[in-house]
Amino acid sequence: MAHASNTRHHTTTAIGPDRTTSTVGQVSATRPVEPINTSRTTEPIDTKPTDTKPANTKPTCTDANTSANTEPTHATDQTNPQNPEQPTPSRTHSNTGNLTHGPLIPAMLRFSIPYLITCFLQSCYELVDLLIVGRFNGADSVSAVSTGSQMTHLVTVTIVGLTTGVTVTISHAIGARRMDKVQRQIGQSIRLFTLVAIIATIILATCADPLLRLLATPPEAFSQAHDYVTICFLGTPFIVAYNVISAIFRGFGDSRHPMYFVALAGLLNVGLDLAFIGGAHMQAAGAALATVISQAFSVAAALAYLKNANTGIRLRATDLTYDWAGTRQILTIGTPIALQELCIQVSFIVITAIANGRGLEISASVGIVEKIISFLFLVPSAMLSTVSVVAGQNAGARQHSRSKTALRYGITMCVAYGAIMCVASQIWGADIVRIFSPDDETVVRYGAQYLSSYSFDCILAGVHFCFSGFFSAYGKSMYTFAHNIISVLAVRIPGAYIASLLWPDNLFPMGCAAPLGSLLSILICAALYYWRFSKRHPVAFAA
């Protein structure tokens, strides 16, 4: 939830903040840049001339502390010097998401809190389907929805990862005040993800049954699971469309409107669940149909807003023409994150399978704790997206010290939050697990053991989450992919498996695998940050 600093060149696809100066929302801005060791820079620098027309210039400091006190002068009726035919965006929309000036902590909170609420509502989305199905149907329907939702969740997080490329490239263009580039990237996003939606729908709908067999779906639930995933997979275009639109909003620094759309869709989903499952007795198929209709509604609401709101974006036919440079920018950033999310979700399934082999009580305990942790991790996930967008906009504005400050603030907030959650888990772990299993003390005991050790990951994971957001903002998504995959393959999965063999009657050692994996990720991230982004290596911001 929600991620480059390669120098722009007209004939290459390197991603990064522009050296050109333009005036979107201010009369003129001449941005000094940090010293760069050009002898180590291997890519050409964009030499596109800036507007030399006399104007009232107002230098903007690139330091995070002084930039907070520097306010640009706004002009709402001028034309865009990058594209004289296109007016600059109105003050109403463009300034509400501008994260390149003003105090950082309030700006980060304004962005992260709506994003956090959005993630929470999306998590409740799946729970509502399961609760209502369980209220009106038997175990076969519950198993069908539970199994099917795992598959649809995999699809969703992969798409969200891929759309990160949209958010980052747009945030760069916003920070550089290149509205022509914003429109261009939106056009390329529409082209790219239309193709993704078509291909994904065909493949998923065709492979529904093999995937269900791969997950060892119980025979009693197979028919309903087939109906559920088939309907959901046919609604893949709506999943893609919503996440692309949300990525565009986040690139503008706007996390509020996606929250509104999800909230409206969630309310509609509850009503349709009751009508289709409780009233029409459609079982798992009714839950899937309610989900797809709700997603379609959220897309329609978002499109209606974009059409009627004064966003300053007016797509032209030329923006929709094929541009491999813009498309590759999106894919270069988004593909590693999509693969990372896919691999992480697969690792969770593998760890669940390890727990399933240790007996019913342990399986139930691990399942409950994993659900608790998924909610506790909503805050670090929101901060990952926040750091990514804030750093992305400031990378585009060449305010790299402000980007680094956002990283430090994000890590500090995540560690403080994680420490509170960890202490709470040590004190009230058994009581928290008992909420989900009030009648089975064995499950409570195992769950408390697992949560007691796993909860330390609330502190550590937030640190490498923030690093991941920062790396993605500077086009280093492969760093994010690398440290996560190394952590999963070297520590998390083997650690959980070894712990299950050495301590078969205690889940505390198995829960240690997650924080140890995060510790490895932090060490890798710290080394990469020092290597590429420390003051000793300023060339990283242009490479």
Coordinates of C-alpha atoms in Angstrom, one line a residue:
M1 CA 0.0 0.0 0.0
A2 CA 0.9 1.2 -1.7
H3 CA 8.4 3.9 -5.2
A4 CA 14.5 7.2 -9.5
S5 CA 16.9 9.3 -10.1
N6 CA 18.3 8.4 -13.5
T7 CA 18.9 11.5 -15.6
R8 CA 16.3 12.1 -18.2
H9 CA 17.3 11.9 -21.9
H10 CA 15.0 12.2 -24.8
T11 CA 16.2 9.0 -26.5
T12 CA 16.6 6.8 -23.4
T13 CA 14.3 5.5 -20.7
A14 CA 16.3 6.4 -17.7
I15 CA 14.1 7.6 -14.9
G16 CA 14.7 10.5 -12.6
P17 CA 14.1 14.1 -11.9
D18 CA 14.5 16.5 -14.7
R19 CA 17.1 19.2 -14.8
T20 CA 14.8 21.4 -16.8
T21 CA 13.0 24.1 -15.0
S22 CA 9.4 24.9 -15.6
T23 CA 6.6 26.9 -14.0
V24 CA 3.6 24.9 -13.1
G25 CA 1.9 26.7 -10.2
Q26 CA 4.6 29.3 -9.8
V27 CA 6.1 32.1 -11.9
S28 CA 9.5 30.7 -12.1
A29 CA 11.7 28.3 -10.2
T30 CA 15.4 27.8 -10.6
R31 CA 16.5 24.8 -8.5
P32 CA 20.1 24.4 -7.5
V33 CA 21.1 20.8 -7.4
E34 CA 23.5 18.9 -5.2
P35 CA 27.0 18.5 -6.4
I36 CA 27.4 15.4 -8.6
N37 CA 30.5 13.6 -9.5
T38 CA 30.0 13.6 -13.2
S39 CA 33.1 11.6 -13.8
R40 CA 31.2 8.6 -12.5
T41 CA 28.0 9.3 -14.3
T42 CA 27.6 7.0 -17.3
E43 CA 24.3 8.3 -18.7
P44 CA 23.9 11.6 -20.6
I45 CA 22.3 14.5 -19.0
D46 CA 19.3 16.1 -20.4
T47 CA 20.5 19.3 -22.0
K48 CA 17.0 20.6 -23.0
P49 CA 17.2 24.4 -22.6
T50 CA 15.2 26.0 -19.9
D51 CA 12.9 29.0 -20.4
T52 CA 15.2 32.0 -20.6
K53 CA 12.4 34.5 -20.8
P54 CA 12.9 37.1 -18.2
A55 CA 10.9 36.5 -15.1
N56 CA 10.9 37.0 -11.4
T57 CA 13.0 34.2 -10.1
K58 CA 12.8 32.8 -6.6
P59 CA 15.5 30.2 -5.7
T60 CA 14.3 27.2 -3.9
C61 CA 16.7 25.6 -1.4
T62 CA 17.2 21.9 -1.7
D63 CA 17.8 21.4 2.0
A64 CA 14.9 19.7 3.8
N65 CA 14.9 22.3 6.6
T66 CA 14.9 25.4 4.6
S67 CA 12.6 24.1 1.9
A68 CA 9.9 23.8 4.5
N69 CA 9.8 27.5 4.9
T70 CA 9.9 28.3 1.2
E71 CA 6.5 28.8 -0.5
P72 CA 6.2 29.1 -4.2
T73 CA 4.3 31.9 -5.8
H74 CA 1.2 30.5 -7.5
A75 CA -0.3 31.7 -10.8
T76 CA -3.4 29.9 -11.8
D77 CA -4.1 31.4 -15.2
Q78 CA -0.7 31.1 -16.9
T79 CA 0.2 28.6 -19.6
N80 CA 2.5 25.7 -19.3
P81 CA 5.9 26.6 -20.8
Q82 CA 6.4 22.9 -21.6
N83 CA 3.2 22.8 -23.6
P84 CA 1.7 26.3 -24.4
E85 CA -1.6 24.7 -25.5
Q86 CA -2.1 23.2 -22.0
P87 CA -3.1 25.4 -19.0
T88 CA -1.4 24.7 -15.7
P89 CA -3.5 22.8 -13.2
S90 CA -5.7 24.7 -10.9
R91 CA -4.6 25.6 -7.5
T92 CA -7.5 23.6 -6.1
H93 CA -6.0 20.2 -7.0
S94 CA -2.3 20.6 -7.6
N95 CA -1.4 22.2 -4.3
T96 CA -3.3 19.8 -2.0
G97 CA -0.9 17.0 -3.0
N98 CA 2.3 19.0 -3.3
L99 CA 4.8 17.3 -1.0
T100 CA 7.9 19.3 -2.0
H101 CA 7.5 22.1 0.5
G102 CA 6.1 22.7 4.0
P103 CA 6.7 20.8 7.2
L104 CA 7.3 17.1 6.4
I105 CA 5.7 15.3 9.3
P106 CA 2.2 16.8 8.9
A107 CA 2.4 16.2 5.2
M108 CA 3.4 12.6 5.6
L109 CA 0.6 12.1 8.1
R110 CA -1.9 13.7 5.8
F111 CA -0.9 11.2 3.1
S112 CA -0.4 8.1 5.2
I113 CA -3.6 8.2 7.4
P114 CA -6.1 8.1 4.4
Y115 CA -3.9 5.4 2.8
L116 CA -3.9 3.4 6.1
I117 CA -7.7 3.6 6.2
T118 CA -7.9 2.5 2.6
C119 CA -5.8 -0.6 3.4
F120 CA -7.9 -1.3 6.4
L121 CA -11.1 -1.1 4.5
Q122 CA -9.7 -3.4 1.8
S123 CA -8.7 -5.9 4.4
C124 CA -12.2 -5.8 5.9
Y125 CA -13.6 -6.3 2.4
E126 CA -12.5 -10.0 2.3
L127 CA -13.6 -10.6 5.9
V128 CA -17.1 -9.3 5.2
D129 CA -17.5 -11.9 2.4
L130 CA -16.3 -14.7 4.7
L131 CA -18.5 -13.6 7.6
I132 CA -21.7 -13.3 5.6
V133 CA -21.1 -16.5 3.8
G134 CA -20.5 -18.3 7.1
R135 CA -23.7 -16.8 8.5
F136 CA -25.9 -18.1 5.8
N137 CA -24.1 -21.2 4.5
G138 CA -22.1 -24.2 5.6
A139 CA -18.4 -25.1 5.8
D140 CA -18.2 -25.9 2.0
S141 CA -19.1 -22.3 1.1
V142 CA -16.7 -20.9 3.7
S143 CA -13.9 -23.1 2.4
A144 CA -14.6 -22.0 -1.1
V145 CA -14.5 -18.3 -0.3
S146 CA -11.4 -18.7 1.9
T147 CA -9.5 -20.6 -0.8
G148 CA -10.7 -18.3 -3.6
S149 CA -9.9 -15.2 -1.8
Q150 CA -6.2 -16.3 -1.4
M151 CA -6.0 -16.5 -5.2
T152 CA -7.7 -13.2 -5.8
H153 CA -5.4 -11.6 -3.1
L154 CA -2.4 -12.8 -4.9
V155 CA -3.7 -11.2 -8.1
T156 CA -4.5 -7.9 -6.4
V157 CA -1.1 -7.5 -4.6
T158 CA 0.7 -8.3 -7.8
I159 CA -1.2 -5.6 -9.7
V160 CA -0.7 -3.1 -6.9
G161 CA 3.0 -3.8 -7.1
L162 CA 3.1 -3.2 -10.9
T163 CA 1.1 0.0 -10.6
T164 CA 3.9 1.4 -8.3
G165 CA 5.7 2.3 -11.5
V166 CA 2.8 4.6 -12.3
T167 CA 2.9 6.3 -8.9
V168 CA 6.6 6.9 -9.0
T169 CA 6.9 8.2 -12.5
I170 CA 4.0 10.6 -12.0
S171 CA 5.3 11.8 -8.6
H172 CA 8.7 12.6 -10.3
A173 CA 6.9 14.6 -13.0
I174 CA 4.8 16.4 -10.4
G175 CA 8.0 17.3 -8.4
A176 CA 9.7 18.5 -11.5
R177 CA 6.6 20.5 -12.5
R178 CA 6.3 18.7 -15.8
M179 CA 2.6 18.4 -16.4
D180 CA 3.2 17.4 -20.0
K181 CA 5.1 14.4 -18.6
V182 CA 2.3 13.7 -16.2
Q183 CA -0.2 13.5 -19.0
R184 CA 2.2 11.4 -21.1
Q185 CA 2.6 8.9 -18.3
I186 CA -1.1 8.7 -17.6
G187 CA -1.6 7.9 -21.3
Q188 CA 1.0 5.2 -21.3
S189 CA -0.5 3.7 -18.1
I190 CA -3.9 3.4 -19.8
R191 CA -2.3 1.7 -22.8
L192 CA -0.2 -0.7 -20.8
F193 CA -2.7 -1.7 -18.2
T194 CA -5.5 -2.2 -20.7
L195 CA -3.3 -4.9 -22.3
V196 CA -2.4 -6.3 -18.8
A197 CA -6.1 -6.5 -17.9
I198 CA -7.0 -8.4 -21.1
I199 CA -4.1 -10.9 -20.8
A200 CA -4.5 -11.5 -17.1
T201 CA -8.3 -12.1 -17.5
I202 CA -7.8 -14.6 -20.2
I203 CA -5.0 -16.5 -18.4
L204 CA -6.6 -16.5 -15.0
A205 CA -10.1 -17.6 -16.2
T206 CA -8.5 -20.4 -18.2
C207 CA -6.3 -21.6 -15.3
A208 CA -8.9 -21.4 -12.5
D209 CA -9.3 -25.1 -12.1
P210 CA -5.6 -26.0 -12.2
L211 CA -4.9 -23.3 -9.6
L212 CA -7.6 -24.6 -7.3
R213 CA -6.1 -28.1 -7.6
L214 CA -2.7 -26.7 -6.8
L215 CA -4.0 -25.3 -3.6
A216 CA -5.5 -28.7 -2.7
T217 CA -9.1 -27.3 -2.5
P218 CA -11.3 -29.8 -0.6
P219 CA -13.6 -31.8 -3.0
E220 CA -16.7 -30.7 -1.2
A221 CA -15.8 -27.0 -1.8
F222 CA -14.4 -27.3 -5.3
S223 CA -17.5 -26.5 -7.3
Q224 CA -18.3 -23.4 -5.3
A225 CA -14.6 -22.3 -5.3
H226 CA -14.6 -22.7 -9.1
D227 CA -17.6 -20.4 -9.4
Y228 CA -16.1 -17.9 -7.0
V229 CA -12.7 -17.5 -8.6
T230 CA -14.1 -17.6 -12.2
I231 CA -16.4 -14.7 -11.5
C232 CA -13.7 -12.8 -9.6
F233 CA -11.2 -13.4 -12.4
L234 CA -13.6 -12.2 -15.0
G235 CA -13.7 -9.0 -13.0
T236 CA -9.9 -8.6 -13.2
P237 CA -10.3 -5.5 -15.5
F238 CA -12.0 -3.7 -12.7
I239 CA -9.2 -4.6 -10.2
V240 CA -6.7 -3.3 -12.7
A241 CA -8.6 -0.1 -13.5
Y242 CA -9.1 0.8 -9.8
N243 CA -5.5 0.3 -8.8
V244 CA -4.2 2.3 -11.8
I245 CA -6.5 5.2 -10.9
S246 CA -5.5 5.0 -7.3
A247 CA -1.8 4.9 -8.3
I248 CA -2.4 8.1 -10.4
F249 CA -4.0 9.8 -7.4
R250 CA -1.1 8.8 -5.1
G251 CA 1.4 10.1 -7.6
F252 CA -0.3 13.5 -7.2
G253 CA 0.0 13.1 -3.4
D254 CA -3.7 12.5 -3.0
S255 CA -4.5 9.5 -0.9
R256 CA -8.0 10.7 0.3
H257 CA -10.0 10.0 -2.8
P258 CA -9.0 6.4 -3.2
M259 CA -10.2 6.0 0.5
Y260 CA -13.6 7.5 -0.4
F261 CA -14.0 5.2 -3.4
V262 CA -13.1 2.1 -1.3
A263 CA -15.4 3.1 1.5
L264 CA -18.4 3.5 -0.9
A265 CA -17.6 0.2 -2.6
G266 CA -17.3 -1.5 0.8
L267 CA -20.8 -0.4 1.8
L268 CA -22.2 -1.5 -1.5
N269 CA -20.4 -4.9 -1.1
V270 CA -22.1 -5.5 2.3
G271 CA -25.5 -4.8 0.9
L272 CA -25.0 -7.0 -2.2
D273 CA -23.6 -9.8 0.0
L274 CA -26.7 -9.8 2.1
A275 CA -28.9 -9.7 -1.0
F276 CA -27.1 -12.3 -3.1
I277 CA -26.1 -14.7 -0.3
G278 CA -28.8 -14.2 2.3
G279 CA -31.7 -13.4 0.0
A280 CA -31.0 -15.1 -3.3
H281 CA -29.0 -18.0 -1.7
M282 CA -26.3 -17.8 -4.3
Q283 CA -23.6 -19.1 -1.8
A284 CA -20.0 -18.4 -2.8
A285 CA -21.0 -17.2 -6.3
G286 CA -23.0 -14.5 -4.7
A287 CA -20.0 -13.3 -2.7
A288 CA -17.9 -13.1 -5.9
L289 CA -20.6 -11.3 -7.8
A290 CA -21.0 -8.7 -5.0
T291 CA -17.3 -8.2 -5.0
V292 CA -17.0 -7.6 -8.7
I293 CA -20.0 -5.2 -8.9
S294 CA -18.6 -3.2 -6.0
Q295 CA -15.2 -3.0 -7.7
A296 CA -16.9 -1.8 -10.9
F297 CA -18.8 0.8 -8.9
S298 CA -15.5 2.1 -7.3
V299 CA -14.0 2.4 -10.8
A300 CA -17.1 4.3 -12.1
A301 CA -17.0 6.7 -9.1
A302 CA -13.3 7.4 -9.7
L303 CA -13.8 8.0 -13.4
A304 CA -16.7 10.3 -12.7
Y305 CA -14.6 12.3 -10.3
L306 CA -11.7 12.6 -12.7
K307 CA -14.1 13.8 -15.4
N308 CA -15.8 16.4 -13.3
A309 CA -13.0 17.6 -11.0
N310 CA -10.7 20.4 -11.9
T311 CA -7.5 18.4 -11.9
G312 CA -5.7 20.3 -14.6
I313 CA -5.2 17.1 -16.6
R314 CA -6.6 17.0 -20.1
L315 CA -5.4 13.9 -22.0
R316 CA -4.7 14.5 -25.7
A317 CA -4.6 11.9 -28.5
T318 CA -0.8 12.2 -28.6
D319 CA -0.6 11.2 -24.9
L320 CA -2.2 7.8 -25.8
T321 CA 0.2 7.1 -28.7
Y322 CA 2.7 4.4 -28.0
D323 CA 5.9 5.5 -26.2
W324 CA 8.2 2.7 -25.3
A325 CA 10.3 5.1 -23.1
G326 CA 7.4 6.0 -20.8
T327 CA 6.1 2.4 -20.7
R328 CA 9.5 1.0 -19.8
Q329 CA 9.9 3.5 -17.0
I330 CA 6.7 2.1 -15.5
L331 CA 7.7 -1.5 -16.0
T332 CA 11.3 -1.0 -14.8
I333 CA 10.0 0.2 -11.4
G334 CA 6.8 -1.8 -11.1
T335 CA 7.9 -5.3 -12.3
P336 CA 10.4 -6.0 -9.5
I337 CA 7.9 -4.9 -6.9
A338 CA 5.1 -7.0 -8.4
L339 CA 7.4 -10.1 -8.4
Q340 CA 8.5 -9.3 -4.9
E341 CA 4.9 -9.2 -3.7
L342 CA 4.0 -12.4 -5.5
C343 CA 7.0 -14.2 -4.0
I344 CA 6.2 -12.9 -0.5
Q345 CA 2.6 -14.1 -0.7
V346 CA 3.8 -17.5 -1.9
S347 CA 6.2 -17.7 1.0
F348 CA 3.2 -17.1 3.4
I349 CA 1.4 -20.0 1.8
V350 CA 4.5 -22.2 2.2
I351 CA 4.8 -21.2 5.9
T352 CA 1.1 -22.0 6.3
A353 CA 1.7 -25.4 4.7
I354 CA 4.5 -26.0 7.2
A355 CA 2.2 -25.2 10.1
N356 CA -0.6 -27.3 8.6
G357 CA 1.7 -30.3 8.8
R358 CA 2.1 -29.9 12.6
G359 CA -1.5 -30.5 13.6
L360 CA -4.9 -28.8 13.7
E361 CA -4.2 -26.6 16.8
I362 CA -0.9 -25.3 15.4
S363 CA -2.4 -24.7 12.0
A364 CA -5.2 -22.7 13.6
S365 CA -2.8 -20.8 15.8
V366 CA -0.6 -19.8 12.9
G367 CA -3.6 -18.8 10.8
I368 CA -5.0 -16.5 13.5
V369 CA -1.6 -14.8 14.2
E370 CA -1.0 -14.3 10.5
K371 CA -4.3 -12.5 10.3
I372 CA -3.4 -10.4 13.4
I373 CA 0.0 -9.5 11.9
S374 CA -1.6 -8.5 8.6
F375 CA -3.5 -5.8 10.4
L376 CA -0.6 -4.7 12.5
F377 CA 1.5 -4.3 9.3
L378 CA -1.0 -1.9 7.7
V379 CA 0.9 1.0 9.3
P380 CA 4.3 0.1 8.0
S381 CA 2.7 -0.6 4.6
A382 CA 1.1 2.9 4.6
M383 CA 4.5 4.4 5.5
L384 CA 6.2 2.5 2.7
S385 CA 3.8 4.2 0.2
T386 CA 4.2 7.5 1.9
V387 CA 8.0 7.5 1.8
S388 CA 7.8 6.4 -1.8
V389 CA 5.5 9.3 -2.9
V390 CA 7.2 12.0 -0.8
A391 CA 10.7 11.0 -1.9
G392 CA 9.5 10.6 -5.5
Q393 CA 8.1 14.1 -5.7
N394 CA 11.2 15.6 -4.0
A395 CA 13.4 13.6 -6.3
G396 CA 11.7 15.2 -9.2
A397 CA 12.2 18.6 -7.6
R398 CA 15.9 17.8 -7.0
Q399 CA 15.4 18.2 -3.2
H400 CA 17.3 15.1 -2.3
S401 CA 18.0 16.0 1.3
R402 CA 14.3 16.4 1.8
S403 CA 13.8 12.9 0.4
K404 CA 16.4 11.6 2.9
T405 CA 14.6 13.4 5.7
A406 CA 11.3 11.7 4.8
L407 CA 13.1 8.4 5.0
R408 CA 14.4 9.1 8.5
Y409 CA 11.0 10.4 9.7
G410 CA 9.3 7.3 8.2
I411 CA 11.7 4.9 10.0
T412 CA 11.3 6.8 13.3
M413 CA 7.5 6.6 13.1
C414 CA 7.5 2.9 12.2
V415 CA 9.9 2.0 15.0
A416 CA 7.8 3.9 17.6
Y417 CA 4.6 2.3 16.4
G418 CA 6.2 -1.2 16.2
A419 CA 7.6 -0.9 19.7
I420 CA 4.1 -0.2 21.1
M421 CA 2.6 -3.1 19.2
C422 CA 5.4 -5.4 20.3
V423 CA 5.0 -4.6 23.9
A424 CA 1.2 -5.0 23.7
S425 CA 1.7 -8.4 22.1
Q426 CA 4.0 -9.5 25.0
I427 CA 1.5 -8.4 27.6
W428 CA -1.9 -9.2 26.0
G429 CA -0.9 -11.8 23.3
A430 CA -3.0 -14.6 24.8
D431 CA -6.0 -12.3 25.2
I432 CA -5.8 -11.1 21.6
V433 CA -5.6 -14.7 20.2
R434 CA -8.5 -15.7 22.5
I435 CA -10.8 -13.3 20.7
F436 CA -10.5 -15.5 17.6
S437 CA -10.6 -18.9 19.5
P438 CA -12.4 -18.4 22.9
D439 CA -13.0 -22.1 23.5
D440 CA -9.7 -23.7 22.7
E441 CA -6.9 -23.0 25.2
T442 CA -4.4 -25.1 23.2
V443 CA -4.8 -22.8 20.2
V444 CA -4.6 -19.8 22.5
R445 CA -1.3 -21.1 24.1
Y446 CA 0.3 -21.8 20.7
G447 CA -0.9 -18.5 19.3
A448 CA 0.5 -16.5 22.2
Q449 CA 3.9 -18.2 21.7
Y450 CA 3.9 -17.4 17.9
L451 CA 2.7 -13.8 18.4
S452 CA 5.2 -13.2 21.2
S453 CA 8.2 -13.7 18.8
Y454 CA 6.6 -12.7 15.5
S455 CA 5.6 -9.3 17.0
F456 CA 9.2 -8.1 17.1
D457 CA 8.9 -8.0 13.3
C458 CA 6.5 -5.0 13.8
I459 CA 9.6 -3.0 14.8
L460 CA 12.0 -4.3 12.2
A461 CA 9.8 -4.7 9.2
G462 CA 8.8 -1.0 9.2
V463 CA 12.5 -0.1 8.8
H464 CA 13.1 -2.0 5.6
F465 CA 9.6 -1.1 4.4
C466 CA 10.7 2.6 4.5
F467 CA 14.0 1.8 2.7
S468 CA 12.0 0.0 0.1
G469 CA 9.8 3.0 -0.5
F470 CA 12.8 5.3 -0.8
F471 CA 14.7 2.9 -3.2
S472 CA 11.6 2.7 -5.4
A473 CA 11.2 6.5 -5.5
Y474 CA 14.7 6.6 -7.0
G475 CA 14.1 3.9 -9.5
K476 CA 16.0 1.2 -7.6
S477 CA 13.2 -1.3 -7.4
M478 CA 15.6 -4.1 -7.9
Y479 CA 17.1 -3.3 -4.5
T480 CA 13.7 -3.8 -2.9
F481 CA 13.2 -7.0 -4.8
A482 CA 16.6 -8.3 -4.0
H483 CA 16.6 -7.8 -0.2
N484 CA 13.1 -9.2 0.2
I485 CA 13.8 -12.3 -1.9
I486 CA 17.1 -13.0 -0.1
S487 CA 15.3 -12.6 3.2
V488 CA 12.5 -15.0 2.3
L489 CA 14.8 -17.7 0.7
A490 CA 17.7 -17.4 3.2
V491 CA 15.9 -16.9 6.5
R492 CA 12.1 -16.9 6.6
I493 CA 11.1 -20.2 4.9
P494 CA 14.2 -22.3 6.0
G495 CA 14.0 -20.7 9.5
A496 CA 10.3 -21.7 9.9
Y497 CA 11.0 -25.2 8.6
I498 CA 14.0 -25.8 10.8
A499 CA 12.2 -24.4 13.9
S500 CA 9.3 -26.8 13.2
L501 CA 11.7 -29.7 13.3
L502 CA 13.7 -28.7 16.3
W503 CA 10.9 -27.4 18.5
P504 CA 7.8 -29.3 17.5
D505 CA 5.8 -28.3 20.6
N506 CA 6.7 -24.6 20.8
L507 CA 5.8 -21.9 18.2
F508 CA 8.1 -19.2 19.7
P509 CA 11.1 -20.3 17.6
M510 CA 9.1 -20.5 14.5
G511 CA 7.9 -17.0 15.0
C512 CA 11.5 -15.8 15.2
A513 CA 12.0 -16.5 11.5
A514 CA 10.1 -13.4 10.5
P515 CA 12.0 -10.8 12.6
L516 CA 15.4 -12.5 11.8
G517 CA 14.5 -12.2 8.1
S518 CA 13.7 -8.5 8.5
L519 CA 17.0 -8.0 10.3
L520 CA 18.8 -9.4 7.3
S521 CA 16.8 -7.1 5.0
I522 CA 17.7 -4.0 7.2
L523 CA 21.4 -4.9 6.9
I524 CA 21.2 -5.2 3.2
C525 CA 19.2 -2.0 2.9
A526 CA 21.7 -0.1 5.0
A527 CA 24.6 -1.2 2.9
L528 CA 22.8 -0.3 -0.3
Y529 CA 21.8 3.1 1.1
Y530 CA 25.4 3.8 2.1
W531 CA 26.7 2.5 -1.2
R532 CA 24.4 4.5 -3.5
F533 CA 22.8 7.3 -1.5
S534 CA 25.2 8.5 1.2
K535 CA 26.9 11.9 1.0
R536 CA 30.0 10.1 -0.1
H537 CA 28.2 8.8 -3.2
P538 CA 26.1 11.8 -4.5
V539 CA 26.4 10.4 -8.1
A540 CA 23.6 7.9 -7.1
F541 CA 21.1 10.7 -7.6
A542 CA 22.0 11.0 -11.3
A543 CA 22.8 7.4 -12.1

